[in-house]
Coordinates of C-alpha atoms in Angstrom, one line a residue:
M23 CA 18.1 -24.8 -4.1
D24 CA 20.9 -22.9 -5.8
R25 CA 19.4 -22.6 -9.3
Q26 CA 18.3 -19.6 -11.2
L27 CA 16.1 -19.4 -14.3
V28 CA 17.6 -16.9 -16.9
I29 CA 14.9 -15.8 -19.3
L30 CA 16.3 -14.2 -22.5
N31 CA 14.3 -12.5 -25.2
P32 CA 16.8 -12.9 -28.1
R33 CA 15.0 -10.3 -30.2
A34 CA 15.0 -7.5 -27.7
G35 CA 16.7 -4.2 -28.5
R36 CA 19.7 -4.6 -30.9
M37 CA 20.0 -8.2 -29.9
Q38 CA 23.3 -7.4 -28.0
A39 CA 22.3 -9.6 -25.1
S40 CA 22.2 -12.7 -27.3
R41 CA 25.7 -11.9 -28.6
R42 CA 27.1 -11.4 -25.2
L43 CA 25.5 -14.3 -23.4
G44 CA 28.8 -16.2 -23.0
E45 CA 30.1 -13.2 -21.1
L46 CA 26.9 -12.6 -19.0
L47 CA 26.1 -16.1 -17.7
P48 CA 29.4 -16.6 -15.8
L49 CA 28.7 -13.2 -14.0
L50 CA 25.2 -14.4 -13.0
E51 CA 26.7 -17.5 -11.6
A52 CA 29.5 -15.7 -9.6
D53 CA 27.7 -16.3 -6.3
G54 CA 27.5 -20.1 -6.9
V55 CA 23.9 -20.1 -8.2
T56 CA 23.8 -22.2 -11.4
A57 CA 21.8 -20.9 -14.4
E58 CA 19.2 -22.6 -16.5
L59 CA 18.7 -20.6 -19.7
L60 CA 15.3 -20.2 -21.4
E61 CA 15.1 -18.3 -24.7
T62 CA 11.6 -17.1 -25.6
N63 CA 10.2 -17.7 -29.0
G64 CA 7.2 -15.4 -28.9
P65 CA 4.7 -13.4 -26.8
G66 CA 3.5 -15.2 -23.7
D67 CA 6.5 -17.6 -23.4
A68 CA 8.1 -15.8 -20.4
R69 CA 4.9 -15.5 -18.6
E70 CA 4.0 -19.2 -19.0
A71 CA 7.4 -20.4 -18.0
V72 CA 7.5 -18.3 -14.8
A73 CA 3.9 -19.1 -13.8
S74 CA 4.5 -22.8 -14.0
R75 CA 8.1 -23.0 -12.8
A76 CA 9.0 -20.0 -10.6
G77 CA 8.9 -21.9 -7.3
A78 CA 11.6 -24.3 -8.4
F79 CA 14.2 -21.6 -8.4
C80 CA 15.9 -19.3 -5.9
R81 CA 16.1 -16.4 -8.4
L82 CA 14.8 -15.4 -11.8
V83 CA 16.7 -13.2 -14.2
C84 CA 15.0 -11.4 -17.1
I85 CA 17.1 -10.3 -20.1
G86 CA 15.0 -8.2 -22.5
G87 CA 12.9 -5.1 -22.7
D88 CA 10.1 -3.7 -20.7
G89 CA 7.6 -6.1 -22.4
T90 CA 9.6 -9.1 -21.4
L91 CA 9.9 -7.9 -17.8
N92 CA 6.1 -7.4 -17.8
E93 CA 5.7 -11.1 -18.7
V94 CA 8.1 -12.2 -16.0
I95 CA 6.4 -10.2 -13.3
S96 CA 3.0 -11.2 -14.5
G97 CA 4.0 -14.9 -14.4
M98 CA 5.4 -14.4 -10.9
L99 CA 2.0 -13.0 -9.7
A100 CA 0.3 -16.0 -11.3
S101 CA 2.6 -18.5 -9.7
G102 CA 2.0 -17.5 -6.2
A103 CA 5.8 -17.8 -5.5
D104 CA 8.0 -15.1 -3.8
V105 CA 11.2 -15.3 -5.8
P106 CA 13.5 -12.3 -6.3
I107 CA 13.7 -11.0 -9.9
G108 CA 16.9 -9.6 -11.5
Y109 CA 16.6 -7.5 -14.6
L110 CA 19.2 -6.9 -17.4
P111 CA 17.6 -4.2 -19.5
A112 CA 18.2 -5.0 -23.2
G113 CA 15.3 -3.3 -24.9
S114 CA 15.0 -0.2 -27.0
T115 CA 13.8 2.3 -24.3
N116 CA 14.1 0.5 -20.9
D117 CA 11.9 3.0 -19.1
F118 CA 11.5 0.8 -16.1
A119 CA 15.3 0.4 -15.6
A120 CA 15.8 4.2 -16.0
S121 CA 13.3 4.8 -13.2
H122 CA 14.9 2.3 -10.8
G123 CA 18.5 3.2 -11.3
L124 CA 19.4 0.0 -13.2
S125 CA 22.4 0.3 -15.5
R126 CA 21.9 -0.3 -19.2
D127 CA 25.4 -1.7 -19.4
L128 CA 24.6 -5.4 -19.4
V129 CA 27.9 -6.3 -17.6
K130 CA 27.2 -3.9 -14.7
A131 CA 23.6 -5.1 -14.6
A132 CA 24.7 -8.8 -14.4
R133 CA 27.1 -8.0 -11.6
L134 CA 24.2 -6.3 -9.7
I135 CA 22.2 -9.5 -9.7
T136 CA 24.6 -11.2 -7.3
Q137 CA 25.5 -8.1 -5.3
G138 CA 22.2 -6.1 -5.1
V139 CA 19.3 -6.2 -2.7
A140 CA 15.9 -7.9 -3.3
T141 CA 13.5 -5.0 -2.7
P142 CA 9.6 -5.1 -2.8
I143 CA 8.1 -3.0 -5.7
D144 CA 4.6 -2.0 -6.7
V145 CA 2.8 -3.5 -9.7
G146 CA -0.4 -2.3 -11.4
L147 CA -3.5 -4.2 -12.6
F148 CA -5.5 -3.0 -15.6
N149 CA -8.8 -4.8 -15.5
G150 CA -6.9 -7.7 -14.0
R151 CA -3.9 -7.6 -16.4
C152 CA -0.5 -6.8 -15.0
F153 CA 1.4 -3.7 -15.9
V154 CA 4.8 -2.9 -14.4
Y155 CA 5.1 0.9 -14.9
T156 CA 2.5 2.5 -17.1
A157 CA -1.0 2.3 -18.6
S158 CA -1.5 5.0 -21.3
F159 CA -3.9 6.1 -23.9
G160 CA -4.1 8.8 -26.6
A161 CA -1.6 10.7 -28.5
F162 CA 1.8 9.0 -29.2
T163 CA 1.1 5.9 -27.1
R164 CA 0.5 3.9 -30.3
A165 CA 4.2 4.6 -31.2
S166 CA 5.4 2.3 -28.5
Y167 CA 4.0 -0.9 -30.1
A168 CA 3.5 0.2 -33.8
A169 CA 7.1 0.6 -34.8
P170 CA 8.4 -2.8 -36.2
Q171 CA 10.9 -4.6 -34.0
P172 CA 13.7 -4.5 -36.6
I173 CA 13.2 -0.7 -36.9
K174 CA 13.3 -0.3 -33.0
N175 CA 16.5 -2.4 -33.0
A176 CA 18.2 -0.2 -35.6
L177 CA 17.0 3.2 -34.5
G178 CA 16.3 2.9 -30.7
H179 CA 14.5 6.0 -29.4
L180 CA 14.4 7.6 -32.8
A181 CA 12.0 4.8 -34.0
Y182 CA 9.5 5.8 -31.3
I183 CA 9.9 9.5 -32.2
L184 CA 9.3 8.9 -35.9
E185 CA 6.3 6.7 -35.3
G186 CA 5.0 9.4 -32.9
V187 CA 5.2 11.9 -35.7
K188 CA 2.8 9.8 -37.7
D189 CA 0.4 9.9 -34.8
V190 CA 0.0 13.7 -35.1
T191 CA -2.6 13.2 -37.9
R192 CA -4.5 10.7 -35.7
I193 CA -4.9 12.8 -32.5
H194 CA -8.5 13.3 -31.5
P195 CA -10.0 13.7 -28.1
H196 CA -11.7 11.0 -26.0
R197 CA -14.6 11.7 -23.7
L198 CA -13.7 10.1 -20.3
T199 CA -15.3 10.0 -16.9
I200 CA -12.7 9.4 -14.2
E201 CA -13.2 8.5 -10.6
V202 CA -10.2 8.9 -8.3
E203 CA -9.6 9.8 -4.6
G204 CA -13.3 10.3 -4.0
E205 CA -13.6 12.8 -7.0
R206 CA -15.5 12.2 -10.2
F207 CA -15.0 14.4 -13.3
T208 CA -15.7 14.2 -17.0
D209 CA -13.8 15.9 -19.9
D210 CA -12.2 15.5 -23.3
Y211 CA -8.6 14.3 -23.3
I212 CA -6.0 13.6 -25.9
F213 CA -3.5 11.8 -23.7
G214 CA -3.4 10.2 -20.3
T215 CA -1.1 7.9 -18.3
V216 CA -1.4 6.1 -15.0
S217 CA 2.2 5.2 -14.1
N218 CA 4.7 4.2 -11.6
S219 CA 7.7 5.6 -13.4
T220 CA 9.7 8.7 -14.1
S221 CA 10.3 7.9 -17.8
M222 CA 7.8 7.0 -20.5
G223 CA 8.8 6.1 -24.1
G224 CA 12.2 7.4 -23.3
V225 CA 10.8 10.9 -24.2
L226 CA 8.4 12.0 -21.5
K227 CA 10.0 12.5 -18.1
L228 CA 8.1 13.1 -14.9
D229 CA 9.6 15.1 -12.0
P230 CA 11.4 12.6 -9.8
N231 CA 10.8 14.7 -6.8
R232 CA 7.0 14.1 -7.2
V233 CA 7.2 10.4 -8.0
D234 CA 7.5 7.8 -5.3
L235 CA 8.0 4.4 -6.9
H236 CA 7.3 2.4 -3.7
D237 CA 4.4 4.2 -1.9
G238 CA 1.5 2.0 -3.1
K239 CA 0.2 4.8 -5.4
F240 CA 0.4 5.9 -9.0
E241 CA 1.0 9.2 -10.7
M242 CA -1.8 10.1 -13.1
L243 CA -1.2 12.7 -15.8
L244 CA -4.0 13.9 -18.1
V245 CA -3.9 16.3 -21.0
R246 CA -7.2 17.9 -21.9
A247 CA -8.2 18.6 -25.5
P248 CA -6.8 22.0 -26.5
E249 CA -9.0 24.8 -28.0
N250 CA -6.2 26.0 -30.3
I251 CA -2.7 25.1 -31.3
G252 CA -1.2 27.7 -29.0
Q253 CA -2.6 25.9 -25.9
I254 CA -1.1 22.6 -26.9
I255 CA 2.3 24.2 -27.6
L256 CA 2.4 25.8 -24.2
A257 CA 1.2 22.6 -22.5
A258 CA 4.0 20.6 -24.3
A259 CA 6.6 23.2 -23.1
C260 CA 5.3 22.8 -19.5
L261 CA 5.6 19.0 -19.7
Q262 CA 9.2 19.3 -20.9
R263 CA 9.9 21.6 -17.9
R264 CA 8.0 19.2 -15.6
N265 CA 5.6 22.0 -14.7
Y266 CA 2.1 20.6 -14.4
D267 CA 0.2 23.9 -13.6
H268 CA -0.9 24.5 -17.2
E269 CA -4.7 24.7 -17.7
L270 CA -4.6 21.6 -20.0
L271 CA -2.7 19.5 -17.5
R272 CA -3.9 17.5 -14.5
F273 CA -1.4 15.7 -12.4
M274 CA -2.2 13.8 -9.2
T275 CA -1.1 10.9 -7.0
T276 CA -3.6 8.1 -6.4
G277 CA -3.9 4.4 -5.4
N278 CA -6.7 3.2 -7.6
V279 CA -8.5 4.7 -10.7
R280 CA -11.9 3.9 -12.3
I281 CA -12.4 5.2 -15.9
S282 CA -15.5 5.1 -18.2
A283 CA -14.2 5.4 -21.8
P284 CA -15.0 4.7 -25.4
A285 CA -14.8 0.9 -25.8
D286 CA -12.7 1.3 -28.9
M287 CA -10.1 3.6 -27.3
D288 CA -6.9 1.5 -27.3
W289 CA -4.3 1.6 -24.5
T290 CA -0.7 0.5 -24.1
L291 CA 0.6 -1.4 -21.0
D292 CA 4.3 -1.1 -20.6
G293 CA 4.6 -0.3 -24.3
E294 CA 2.4 -3.2 -25.5
F295 CA -0.9 -2.9 -27.2
E296 CA -4.0 -3.4 -25.0
P297 CA -7.6 -3.2 -26.4
G298 CA -9.9 -0.7 -25.0
A299 CA -12.9 -1.3 -22.7
A300 CA -15.9 0.8 -21.6
K301 CA -15.2 0.3 -17.9
I302 CA -11.5 0.2 -16.6
D303 CA -10.4 -0.4 -13.1
I304 CA -6.7 0.3 -12.4
Q305 CA -5.3 -0.9 -9.1
N306 CA -1.9 -0.6 -7.3
L307 CA -0.6 -3.8 -5.8
H308 CA 1.8 -2.5 -3.2
N309 CA 5.0 -4.4 -2.7
A310 CA 3.8 -7.2 -5.0
V311 CA 7.1 -8.7 -6.1
R312 CA 10.8 -8.4 -5.2
L313 CA 13.2 -6.8 -7.7
I314 CA 17.0 -6.9 -7.2
L315 CA 18.1 -3.2 -6.9
P316 CA 21.4 -1.4 -6.3
H317 CA 22.1 -0.9 -2.6
A318 CA 21.7 2.9 -2.8
E319 CA 18.3 2.6 -4.4
A320 CA 17.2 0.0 -1.8
E321 CA 18.5 2.0 1.1
A322 CA 16.6 5.1 0.0
L323 CA 13.4 3.3 0.7
H324 CA 14.1 2.7 4.4

């Protein structure tokens, strides 16, 4: 079975992948695996195709942004198949690719598909819905899905920053009760993320020395509501320096998380909108799918 399914989101990023498809497909077939191309027309297309057809191919290749990759991996989990996934990051931020050492150069990324190593990676579940690298709430998370796609295509990271500035006027604390690692605590928070990534929104970077992407655990970062503007300025400076010792910050590693939250508190999963819920269970599925990674990245795990 020497066939691969190449799933392209033609609207991702600056649409460069669509324009270069004639150059990329021969690279993906360099090892003798023929390619069948599927272009998505809207949300859910990639997930549906993978869920129903993954088992008919020896490899899947996703060309798009983090949201498209989320659909491909979600579809793989639904399919029950164990087929390696290659990723050509063609989105606006590509946080997942940055965390896993994948090149944003589409030609280099395409060559990796035939030369890399299929490596097990962790996947998250948010009340049963798949997320690949982050589930977030609060300040600035809205920016990842609120900026229109044409603006993201034109401005890239700047689009997220500009949309995030609008969010400043909407920042308000949320009262949460969190159960994690045998501990239960309640407080007011303006931001939180449960992630398996070193990059979020292309802006917030976590300390790579404190993040293990393949250990069956998440990193959880919470920002408590400040009492004054000085506190939040100092906390922001600490985040930029990747120092999590500030009184407003809480950083920890955990496998699963249970959260009681306002039902109308919206979330984002891998940059896409997710409606809130009063009870939230977040689980880590260790080594859930296989992703084709560079040799150096794969060897570092063994």
